[in-house]
Amino acid sequence: MSSPRRSRFVAAGTGVLALVGYLYACGPAKTSSSMVGATDAPSRVYVAPGTQDEFYAFMSGGFSGQVGVYGLPSGRLLKVIPVFSQNAENGYGYNAETRPLLNTSFGEIPWDDTHHPSLSQTDGMHDGRWLFINANNTPRFARIDLTKFETIETLEVPNTGGNHGSPFVTENTEYVIGATRFSVPIPQKDVAITSFAENFKGTISFVKADEAGKMDVAFQLLVPGFDYDLGRPGKGPSHGWAFFTSYNTEQAYTKLEVNASKNDYDYIAAVNWKTLEACKAAGKSKAWAANYAHNTYDDNRHMASSEMKKSVAVILPADCPGSIYYLPTPKSPHGVDIDPTGEYIVGGGKLATVIPVHSFSKMMKAIEAKAFEKEVEGIPVIKYDQVMAGEVQNPGLGPLHNEFDDKGCAYTSVFITSEIVKWCFSDFKVVDRVPTYYSIGHLLVPGGDTKKPYGKYVVAMNKITKDRFLGTGPELTQSAQLYDITGAKMKLLLDFPTIGEPHYAQAIDAKLIKDKQVKFFKLAENTHPYVARSESETGIARSGKNVHIKMTAIRSHFAPDMVEGVQVGDTVLFHVTNLEQDWDVPHGFAAMGSWSDAELLLMPGQTRTLKWVPKYPGVYPFYCTDFCSALHQEMQGYVRVAPSGRAVALQTSTKARPAVPAGEQ
Ligand SMILES: [Cu+2]
């Protein structure tokens, strides 16, 4: 590499740590000079009672494993969508209907770590159909249906260690893309960790995403054993390409904070997925044995199911020339973002003192001219000066991520100096900067990853809120901050607390979603095997040690509300159907001493199952947990439990009839 300029880089190691330490020790919050005047800011974020927000913002819950839905500009939390973690509030991940969505090759996993929500697109614009999000820890993708705000599909990703750089959506939702953060032995095997350089590899995955219920790993590209951190697909002229940052090109496997911070340049990998498609079609991929779960939810059965996939198509760069190039990028880059025109590939060198901006058109010319400085494991490395469009000078310390407005400018989050820096593509010069409180990671501009961002606001997602809110013991909330970007200068409008870690977020015009909401599930279409579409279909039946009770809920009673014939040693399965056929009339169901399941929250027309294993003889109450009517407190019932071996006839307060479908005894 031609003599890199040292001034581009923050000194690695202790210098960086000292800067981070300085920030964490910051004192009481200052009043920002960039704050809009006291009379203006409240009116910009005030959404009057009875009126609604302009945008939906979908924020990852980070280590909560879920997604938080907020209104903008108010910052009001509207819903938590359970995705990769069990959610006792509505029984997600506890009951038989939803547990399969948590299935993996390791079994059902009750938790994960969500990082990057990504809205589906049509022609490079958010279309309001789906939201995708990644599980970072046990690599998976999820699809959320935005007519229901529910998780409807999850897919495990094989040959991956840490699914961080995902799941970003291509411009017609052809694929969601992903990259392995940690390189691992691929396929997995027992080797010495010190054999990293010889045995560890990375993968870049392309998951077919354009049809609900049909996510599948279309192909994986096997790449050198670096850490692949983030990715973004191209758009417009760069559609068909995807870009992934890598760090740890040093291939360190211990003390990475020092050992992976040595090289002045790491890489952005430019991957041509159309070339990979052609290589696969030409038979140049290999079918590798694998074992990974694909889980889907059926709206009519009101139930998820899981299947294990046994093979994945893997492509080696050597078998598919032209599929991958490396762009040298200073230094330990984190984010990579593509501007709305599709021409600029903006890196986020977290130890760099510049923001490197690559040019897609220069990259294509350099590839044609073979302007390569070397190869890494057979992958051509394009000369830095042949692909570079410009470097943004003095951006602050630790530039991480970029979002874009509708006026040719970018907003870069800067972690160490805790600020948002605005600069424009016309001259790559910084034009504004505002502090964030504190330690911003990602940021969002509504529509900021599309061809036409809405602009209007930038939202900082902050890791630390010390002294910004009332204290809550050792654990303080993380937060988001909303800034006005309609003028030349950014103005802070609002702080609001978030669930978990608001790692990344995307926001969409509410008009694209709000009128498409499913208001209830039609009872007539409910094909759950234990549905009771009316009280006359309720009943009780024994199948060995299992007692199935088909039950209904409607304001303000359960049918049946008296159950006898259960013994200690039995497993009782309450299959409860909510008979209501109107919006916003859920019922809840809980039984005393339920030690293995959470409660049920039943949407209108939906069936859910509570597994209840009584431990002691007696008579136990059950009741509705979601306040539903003036006589909600009357919505209760009893189940009698006899000692083990004492046969009491099965009976209920409604006429007993077989509850177990024929053939399922
Ligand atoms: Cu109720």
XYZ file of C-alpha atoms and ligand atoms in Angstrom:
666
model
C 0.000 0.000 0.000
C 1.306 3.440 -0.876
C 2.532 5.327 2.200
C -0.584 5.879 4.279
C -0.907 9.235 5.966
C -0.599 8.730 9.683
C -2.728 11.757 10.389
C -5.759 9.827 9.204
C -5.762 7.658 12.239
C -6.498 7.937 15.893
C -3.706 6.230 17.836
C -4.937 2.760 18.695
C -5.014 1.278 22.172
C -4.625 3.367 25.292
C -5.128 6.696 23.561
C -8.569 5.700 22.422
C -9.430 4.253 25.798
C -8.398 7.472 27.481
C -10.720 9.434 25.208
C -13.576 7.058 25.894
C -12.870 7.365 29.617
C -12.973 11.139 29.362
C -16.382 10.972 27.819
C -17.847 8.528 30.332
C -16.723 10.771 33.155
C -18.620 13.739 31.771
C -20.373 15.921 34.279
C -23.899 17.280 34.470
C -25.627 17.904 31.171
C -25.014 21.289 29.673
C -27.743 23.277 28.098
C -26.948 22.976 24.443
C -26.517 26.114 22.455
C -27.992 24.129 19.574
C -31.284 23.627 21.371
C -34.226 25.318 19.748
C -35.578 28.238 21.759
C -37.788 27.220 24.658
C -40.928 28.350 22.882
C -40.156 26.498 19.636
C -38.958 22.987 20.568
C -42.126 21.908 22.424
C -44.360 22.867 19.524
C -42.196 20.879 17.091
C -42.551 17.626 19.043
C -45.949 18.134 20.658
C -48.529 15.758 19.235
C -51.761 16.947 20.775
C -54.113 14.505 22.533
C -56.221 12.754 19.916
C -53.771 13.426 17.087
C -51.181 11.061 15.709
C -47.497 11.035 14.884
C -46.193 11.569 11.369
C -43.705 8.664 11.383
C -43.390 5.203 12.780
C -39.868 4.558 14.069
C -38.791 0.947 14.521
C -35.953 0.687 17.025
C -34.134 -2.493 17.845
C -34.323 -3.473 21.490
C -30.670 -4.596 21.447
C -30.139 -7.023 24.311
C -33.911 -7.191 24.923
C -34.177 -9.169 21.674
C -37.297 -7.251 20.601
C -38.341 -4.245 18.508
C -39.729 -1.023 19.976
C -42.217 0.968 17.867
C -42.198 4.691 18.551
C -44.086 7.617 17.075
C -42.090 10.531 15.729
C -41.788 13.347 16.512
C -43.395 12.646 19.912
C -41.054 9.814 20.940
C -44.053 7.941 22.374
C -43.599 4.164 22.716
C -46.500 2.519 20.840
C -45.657 -1.184 21.037
C -42.973 -3.708 21.822
C -42.907 -6.434 19.159
C -41.505 -9.686 20.557
C -39.074 -11.233 18.078
C -36.175 -13.273 19.480
C -36.956 -13.232 23.211
C -39.782 -14.739 25.194
C -42.292 -12.106 26.238
C -44.300 -12.967 29.351
C -46.670 -10.057 28.742
C -48.433 -11.884 25.912
C -47.008 -15.405 26.175
C -44.886 -15.084 23.007
C -42.252 -17.801 23.046
C -43.946 -19.633 25.937
C -47.054 -21.092 24.311
C -47.167 -23.904 21.769
C -48.406 -21.525 19.064
C -45.341 -19.229 19.087
C -42.472 -21.278 20.527
C -41.465 -22.747 17.141
C -40.415 -19.209 16.061
C -37.552 -19.499 18.577
C -36.374 -22.867 17.261
C -32.775 -23.278 16.079
C -30.289 -26.075 15.502
C -29.436 -25.606 19.206
C -33.089 -26.084 20.245
C -35.478 -23.326 21.324
C -33.548 -20.280 22.485
C -35.343 -17.845 24.813
C -33.280 -14.732 24.065
C -31.212 -12.926 21.490
C -29.729 -9.566 20.666
C -31.431 -7.514 17.913
C -29.445 -4.796 16.175
C -30.591 -3.593 12.767
C -34.224 -3.145 11.756
C -34.570 -2.920 7.985
C -37.795 -1.972 6.187
C -38.791 -3.725 2.975
C -38.351 -1.715 -0.217
C -39.816 -1.427 -3.692
C -37.676 0.439 -6.212
C -35.435 1.731 -3.450
C -38.274 3.147 -1.336
C -39.783 1.821 1.895
C -43.065 0.109 0.997
C -44.494 -0.651 4.459
C -44.878 -4.414 3.987
C -42.322 -5.916 6.333
C -39.610 -5.157 8.815
C -36.579 -7.450 8.984
C -34.248 -7.688 11.959
C -31.227 -9.761 12.910
C -30.356 -11.950 15.865
C -26.751 -11.208 16.601
C -25.874 -13.993 19.031
C -27.308 -17.152 17.465
C -27.406 -15.983 13.856
C -30.956 -15.513 12.574
C -33.141 -13.214 10.510
C -36.749 -12.351 11.353
C -39.596 -10.975 9.269
C -42.275 -8.848 10.960
C -45.604 -8.293 9.181
C -46.497 -4.597 9.415
C -50.220 -5.216 9.003
C -50.118 -7.036 12.366
C -46.869 -5.862 14.006
C -46.083 -9.514 14.686
C -43.135 -11.759 13.920
C -44.207 -14.203 11.233
C -40.938 -15.865 10.144
C -37.446 -16.588 11.453
C -34.512 -18.174 9.640
C -31.281 -19.399 11.190
C -28.135 -18.601 9.202
C -25.572 -21.414 9.035
C -21.777 -21.023 8.761
C -21.867 -17.757 10.689
C -20.512 -16.542 14.034
C -22.317 -13.400 15.145
C -24.880 -12.131 12.640
C -24.099 -8.439 13.121
C -23.801 -7.045 9.598
C -27.405 -7.684 8.683
C -30.226 -7.778 7.593
C -30.118 -4.932 5.088
C -32.646 -5.018 2.264
C -31.852 -4.750 -1.453
C -33.854 -2.192 -3.403
C -36.674 -4.528 -4.387
C -36.368 -6.763 -1.320
C -34.793 -9.446 -3.497
C -32.474 -10.279 -0.602
C -31.663 -9.399 2.936
C -27.901 -9.480 3.270
C -25.763 -10.599 6.184
C -22.150 -11.083 7.173
C -20.438 -12.993 9.928
C -19.026 -10.686 12.592
C -16.798 -13.364 14.084
C -14.922 -15.648 11.771
C -15.140 -19.252 12.882
C -14.087 -22.641 11.508
C -16.432 -23.233 8.554
C -17.841 -25.805 8.671
C -17.469 -25.953 12.451
C -14.824 -28.324 13.804
C -12.614 -28.743 16.849
C -9.327 -26.926 16.159
C -6.797 -24.927 18.167
C -7.811 -21.255 18.427
C -4.202 -20.411 17.575
C -4.799 -21.942 14.133
C -7.062 -18.965 13.308
C -5.270 -17.907 10.107
C -5.360 -21.434 8.744
C -8.809 -22.608 9.838
C -11.121 -19.632 10.384
C -13.294 -18.115 7.654
C -16.004 -15.547 7.167
C -19.209 -15.778 5.185
C -21.383 -13.259 3.424
C -24.979 -14.476 3.105
C -27.747 -13.544 0.707
C -31.177 -14.526 1.996
C -34.112 -14.586 -0.395
C -36.702 -12.276 1.114
C -39.334 -11.261 -1.421
C -42.057 -13.708 -0.308
C -43.425 -14.056 3.206
C -42.829 -17.528 4.618
C -40.175 -18.319 2.011
C -36.966 -16.891 3.440
C -34.030 -19.075 2.457
C -30.265 -18.749 2.213
C -29.864 -18.365 -1.564
C -26.072 -18.592 -1.386
C -23.098 -17.826 0.840
C -19.740 -16.442 -0.268
C -16.812 -17.856 1.685
C -14.388 -15.023 2.492
C -11.081 -14.594 4.366
C -11.158 -14.909 8.140
C -11.643 -11.272 9.149
C -14.441 -9.724 11.236
C -17.234 -8.514 8.931
C -19.131 -5.814 10.700
C -21.838 -4.098 8.692
C -23.281 -4.137 5.215
C -25.425 -2.146 2.834
C -26.758 -3.013 -0.588
C -26.184 -0.656 -3.492
C -29.024 1.290 -5.065
C -29.671 2.885 -8.442
C -26.423 2.464 -10.434
C -24.904 0.265 -7.716
C -27.981 -1.996 -7.437
C -26.720 -5.550 -7.757
C -23.787 -4.879 -5.435
C -23.516 -5.032 -1.682
C -20.808 -3.570 0.547
C -19.492 -4.957 3.817
C -16.970 -3.503 6.242
C -14.271 -5.716 7.636
C -11.904 -5.137 10.513
C -9.357 -7.388 12.158
C -7.571 -7.986 8.876
C -4.727 -8.677 11.322
C -6.581 -11.954 12.086
C -6.086 -11.512 15.806
C -7.829 -13.987 18.098
C -6.928 -12.472 21.475
C -6.733 -8.925 22.902
C -8.400 -7.534 19.801
C -8.557 -3.968 21.142
C -4.820 -3.807 20.517
C -4.088 -6.666 18.153
C -6.876 -5.857 15.676
C -5.998 -2.151 15.606
C -2.567 -2.372 14.003
C -3.248 -2.062 10.292
C -3.739 1.437 8.919
C -6.258 0.086 6.426
C -8.812 -2.640 6.574
C -11.355 -3.217 3.826
C -14.816 -2.641 2.544
C -15.737 -5.755 0.569
C -17.681 -4.946 -2.622
C -19.728 -8.018 -3.552
C -21.584 -8.378 -6.843
C -24.607 -10.539 -6.035
C -25.802 -10.627 -9.631
C -22.493 -12.285 -10.534
C -22.993 -14.705 -7.642
C -26.506 -15.508 -8.926
C -25.022 -16.248 -12.364
C -22.273 -18.423 -10.865
C -24.833 -20.405 -8.899
C -27.000 -20.828 -12.008
C -23.901 -22.044 -13.878
C -23.337 -24.752 -11.274
C -20.337 -23.099 -9.625
C -21.686 -23.294 -6.088
C -21.175 -26.258 -3.794
C -23.988 -27.817 -1.766
C -22.592 -28.067 1.755
C -24.254 -30.120 4.429
C -25.782 -27.862 7.057
C -28.438 -27.865 9.776
C -30.498 -24.715 10.305
C -34.053 -23.879 11.267
C -36.704 -22.147 9.184
C -39.783 -21.193 11.198
C -43.025 -19.771 9.879
C -46.297 -18.625 11.390
C -49.652 -19.567 9.834
C -52.337 -16.888 10.271
C -55.287 -19.252 9.885
C -53.960 -22.005 12.124
C -52.730 -19.294 14.526
C -49.664 -21.445 14.976
C -45.984 -21.499 14.026
C -44.117 -24.503 12.700
C -40.445 -25.306 12.299
C -38.461 -27.231 9.730
C -34.752 -28.034 9.604
C -32.860 -27.314 6.401
C -29.991 -29.624 5.572
C -27.976 -28.012 2.804
C -26.682 -24.593 1.810
C -25.114 -23.316 -1.432
C -21.576 -22.033 -0.825
C -19.539 -20.153 -3.432
C -15.753 -19.787 -3.248
C -14.398 -16.490 -4.660
C -11.952 -18.449 -6.842
C -14.891 -20.238 -8.498
C -16.696 -16.983 -9.273
C -14.278 -14.319 -10.610
C -15.629 -10.780 -10.428
C -17.846 -11.505 -7.450
C -15.780 -9.690 -4.792
C -13.222 -6.870 -4.532
C -11.687 -5.181 -1.504
C -11.618 -1.390 -1.124
C -8.884 -0.260 1.333
C -10.569 1.782 4.061
C -9.015 3.439 7.140
C -9.042 2.220 9.948
C -11.067 -0.592 11.524
C -14.161 0.650 9.656
C -17.494 0.010 11.352
C -20.410 1.318 9.299
C -20.765 1.416 5.543
C -23.594 3.405 4.011
C -24.685 4.106 0.442
C -25.970 7.582 -0.385
C -29.402 8.088 -2.011
C -27.901 8.346 -5.523
C -26.098 5.013 -5.174
C -22.769 6.594 -6.185
C -21.074 7.039 -2.813
C -19.927 4.311 -0.464
C -19.262 5.971 2.888
C -17.097 4.151 5.413
C -17.015 4.707 9.151
C -13.424 4.220 10.300
C -13.888 4.045 14.027
C -10.171 4.657 14.605
C -9.812 7.009 11.625
C -9.679 10.790 11.763
C -11.346 11.165 8.367
C -14.572 9.844 6.871
C -13.547 7.926 3.749
C -15.944 8.205 0.813
C -15.520 5.793 -2.086
C -16.988 6.317 -5.549
C -18.936 3.508 -7.189
C -18.245 4.794 -10.710
C -14.501 5.049 -9.947
C -14.629 1.550 -8.528
C -16.129 0.210 -11.760
C -13.452 1.969 -13.837
C -10.694 0.663 -11.537
C -12.031 -2.872 -11.894
C -12.092 -2.512 -15.668
C -8.529 -1.098 -15.662
C -7.409 -3.762 -13.168
C -6.034 -1.005 -10.930
C -5.234 -3.451 -8.160
C -2.464 -3.123 -5.596
C -2.474 -6.777 -4.531
C -4.633 -9.788 -3.880
C -5.752 -11.152 -0.517
C -6.474 -14.867 -0.724
C -7.183 -14.370 -4.428
C -9.457 -11.318 -3.904
C -8.249 -8.201 -5.799
C -7.590 -5.120 -3.642
C -8.332 -1.926 -5.585
C -5.819 0.928 -5.174
C -7.093 3.378 -2.558
C -6.573 6.477 -4.698
C -8.379 4.801 -7.629
C -11.599 4.304 -5.695
C -11.583 7.247 -3.282
C -14.016 10.105 -4.008
C -12.973 12.223 -1.054
C -12.150 12.283 2.618
C -14.167 14.368 5.048
C -11.603 16.118 7.232
C -12.010 16.811 10.952
C -15.193 14.841 11.445
C -14.546 14.214 15.151
C -13.167 11.078 16.767
C -14.711 7.731 16.018
C -17.044 8.223 13.040
C -19.380 5.224 12.917
C -22.509 5.522 10.776
C -24.124 7.730 8.169
C -27.657 8.592 7.161
C -28.654 10.997 4.424
C -31.137 13.781 3.772
C -32.917 14.849 0.604
C -30.488 17.701 -0.067
C -27.194 15.925 -0.768
C -25.882 15.942 2.786
C -24.882 13.240 5.228
C -25.164 12.976 8.998
C -22.389 11.006 10.649
C -22.521 9.667 14.190
C -19.247 10.160 16.029
C -18.884 7.990 19.105
C -15.838 9.163 20.996
C -16.540 12.876 20.769
C -20.295 12.147 21.086
C -21.725 14.260 18.300
C -23.527 14.303 14.983
C -21.539 15.841 12.156
C -23.244 17.119 9.019
C -21.324 17.316 5.744
C -22.277 17.462 2.098
C -21.195 15.551 -1.002
C -20.646 18.762 -2.990
C -17.301 19.427 -1.290
C -16.941 16.801 1.502
C -16.738 19.648 4.043
C -18.259 19.605 7.528
C -21.002 22.241 7.729
C -22.458 21.643 11.184
C -22.021 19.595 14.335
C -24.146 19.074 17.453
C -23.375 17.244 20.689
C -25.301 14.110 21.701
C -25.868 13.039 25.310
C -23.985 10.672 25.279
C -22.064 8.241 23.118
C -24.113 7.996 19.984
C -23.999 4.722 18.052
C -26.335 4.608 15.068
C -28.571 7.434 13.922
C -31.621 7.616 11.704
C -33.160 10.003 9.235
C -36.710 8.979 8.218
C -36.272 7.214 4.879
C -32.510 7.767 5.271
C -31.459 4.545 3.551
C -33.801 5.016 0.556
C -33.417 6.791 -2.777
C -35.496 9.741 -1.472
C -35.104 10.389 2.255
C -37.840 12.426 3.921
C -35.206 14.409 5.808
C -36.892 16.511 8.487
C -35.338 14.844 11.551
C -32.240 12.999 12.612
C -32.497 10.753 15.652
C -29.417 9.873 17.686
C -29.383 6.528 19.457
C -27.290 6.904 22.571
C -25.625 4.324 24.759
C -25.348 6.437 27.889
C -27.829 8.842 29.514
C -26.113 9.634 32.807
C -27.913 12.648 34.366
C -30.360 13.151 31.467
C -33.309 11.469 33.198
C -34.368 10.703 36.773
C -31.977 8.106 38.189
C -33.196 4.515 38.448
C -30.532 2.728 40.473
C -27.458 1.237 38.852
C -29.199 0.647 35.533
C -30.087 3.761 33.577
C -32.160 3.836 30.429
C -30.594 4.258 27.019
C -32.121 6.941 24.900
C -32.891 8.584 21.612
C -32.569 12.264 20.803
C -34.538 13.984 18.073
C -32.990 16.851 16.103
C -34.586 19.135 13.550
C -32.621 19.111 10.259
C -34.874 21.312 8.128
C -32.565 24.324 8.461
C -28.861 24.822 7.886
C -28.136 23.999 11.526
C -29.301 20.953 13.463
C -31.477 21.728 16.480
C -32.084 19.422 19.439
C -35.826 19.027 20.048
C -36.380 16.075 22.370
C -34.843 13.348 24.533
C -36.799 10.148 25.071
C -35.930 6.886 26.843
C -36.014 3.578 24.974
C -36.377 -0.129 25.680
C -33.129 -2.126 25.819
C -30.475 -0.748 23.535
C -31.853 1.276 20.638
C -29.056 -0.018 18.465
C -30.324 1.046 15.051
C -33.695 2.251 13.841
C -35.574 3.082 10.680
C -38.577 5.344 10.296
C -41.318 5.412 7.701
C -44.202 7.747 6.827
C -47.099 6.491 8.955
C -49.457 6.814 5.970
C -47.763 3.770 4.391
C -48.793 1.544 7.301
C -51.538 2.897 9.506
C -54.545 2.234 7.284
C -53.510 -1.348 6.490
C -53.875 -2.636 10.023
C -55.460 -6.014 10.729
C -58.114 -5.201 13.351
C -59.121 -8.733 14.309
C -58.814 -12.287 13.032
C -61.921 -13.741 11.412
C -63.323 -16.597 13.496
C -64.682 -18.273 10.366
C -61.104 -18.550 9.045
C -59.640 -19.933 12.275
C -58.376 -23.470 11.572
C -56.457 -23.978 14.824
C -56.811 -27.710 15.646
C -58.404 -26.840 19.000
C -60.512 -23.835 17.981
C -63.974 -23.360 19.491
C -65.797 -20.921 17.224
C -68.758 -20.762 19.591
C -69.604 -21.936 23.082
C -71.332 -24.990 21.605
C -67.929 -26.179 20.318
C -66.249 -26.081 23.741
C -65.512 -29.249 25.690
C -63.065 -31.455 27.516
C -61.323 -34.724 26.655
C -58.561 -36.842 28.111
C -55.700 -38.273 26.047
C -53.574 -40.326 28.463
C -52.129 -37.852 30.991
C -53.127 -34.863 28.847
C -56.445 -33.125 29.420
C -57.507 -30.871 26.559
C -60.027 -28.133 27.287
C -61.512 -26.196 24.396
C -62.596 -22.895 25.887
C -63.960 -19.561 24.666
C -63.644 -16.028 25.983
C -66.107 -13.215 25.351
C -67.190 -10.236 27.460
C -67.494 -11.172 30.319
C -67.108 -14.915 30.803
C -65.131 -18.012 29.902
C -66.929 -21.123 28.685
C -66.518 -23.461 30.414
C -65.805 -21.740 33.722
C -65.898 -24.896 35.867
C -63.661 -27.877 35.145
C -63.452 -31.153 37.088
C -61.752 -34.481 36.432
C -58.116 -33.390 36.503
C -55.581 -35.237 38.703
C -52.133 -34.361 39.984
C -49.798 -35.795 37.357
C -51.959 -34.560 34.488
C -50.998 -31.849 32.041
C -53.916 -29.533 31.346
C -53.998 -27.766 27.998
C -56.348 -24.788 28.001
C -57.043 -23.996 24.329
C -58.731 -20.606 24.562
C -60.392 -18.855 21.617
C -61.339 -15.184 21.844
C -64.796 -14.949 20.220
C -64.747 -11.145 19.946
C -64.863 -9.762 16.405
C -63.942 -6.147 16.963
C -60.758 -4.077 17.113
C -58.918 -3.737 20.399
C -60.887 -6.290 22.428
C -58.309 -8.781 23.655
C -58.818 -11.077 26.610
C -56.143 -12.568 28.818
C -55.987 -15.960 30.490
C -53.961 -17.081 33.481
C -54.278 -19.977 35.942
C -52.862 -20.027 39.476
C -49.561 -21.851 39.932
C -48.697 -21.866 36.228
C -44.974 -22.537 36.569
C -44.010 -23.444 33.024
C -45.945 -20.977 30.852
C -46.705 -17.277 31.004
C -50.241 -15.948 30.584
C -52.056 -15.865 27.275
C -53.050 -12.645 25.586
C -55.702 -13.442 22.982
C -56.410 -11.127 20.094
C -59.994 -11.167 18.781
C -60.596 -14.364 16.786
C -57.329 -15.942 17.936
C -56.674 -19.268 19.708
C -53.810 -19.783 22.143
C -52.856 -22.632 24.477
C -51.786 -22.476 28.117
C -50.038 -25.590 29.380
C -50.854 -25.996 33.073
C -49.339 -28.765 35.223
C -50.985 -28.797 38.673
C -48.704 -29.798 41.549
C -51.194 -30.161 44.428
C -54.809 -31.270 44.914
C -57.279 -28.433 45.370
C -59.444 -26.005 43.478
C -57.643 -23.282 41.570
C -58.937 -20.106 39.972
C -58.292 -18.810 36.479
C -59.231 -15.364 35.223
C -59.057 -12.768 32.469
C -55.925 -10.656 32.787
C -56.697 -7.896 30.269
C -59.283 -5.437 31.559
C -62.089 -5.942 29.074
C -65.436 -4.697 30.417
C -67.321 -3.382 33.404
C -67.654 -7.013 34.549
C -64.028 -7.911 33.864
C -63.608 -8.880 37.524
C -66.412 -11.413 37.064
C -64.523 -13.063 34.188
C -63.151 -15.994 36.178
C -63.463 -19.764 36.645
C -62.270 -22.764 38.703
C -60.435 -25.972 37.917
C -60.619 -28.803 40.443
C -57.549 -31.033 40.888
C -57.908 -34.466 42.530
C -54.991 -36.352 44.088
C -53.042 -38.575 41.754
C -54.963 -41.809 41.048
C -58.379 -40.585 42.252
C -60.590 -40.753 39.187
C -63.132 -37.936 39.049
C -65.379 -37.788 35.995
C -64.412 -35.179 33.436
C -67.007 -32.505 33.419
C -67.399 -28.846 32.714
C -69.994 -26.169 33.057
C -70.654 -26.445 29.337
C -71.811 -29.658 27.734
C -68.871 -32.070 27.593
C -67.912 -33.263 24.143
C -64.695 -34.562 22.624
C -62.172 -31.734 22.363
C -59.421 -33.689 20.694
C -59.666 -33.675 16.906
C -60.053 -37.083 15.304
C -56.682 -38.662 14.641
C -54.831 -36.562 17.212
C -55.545 -38.736 20.289
Cu -61.762 -10.170 29.667
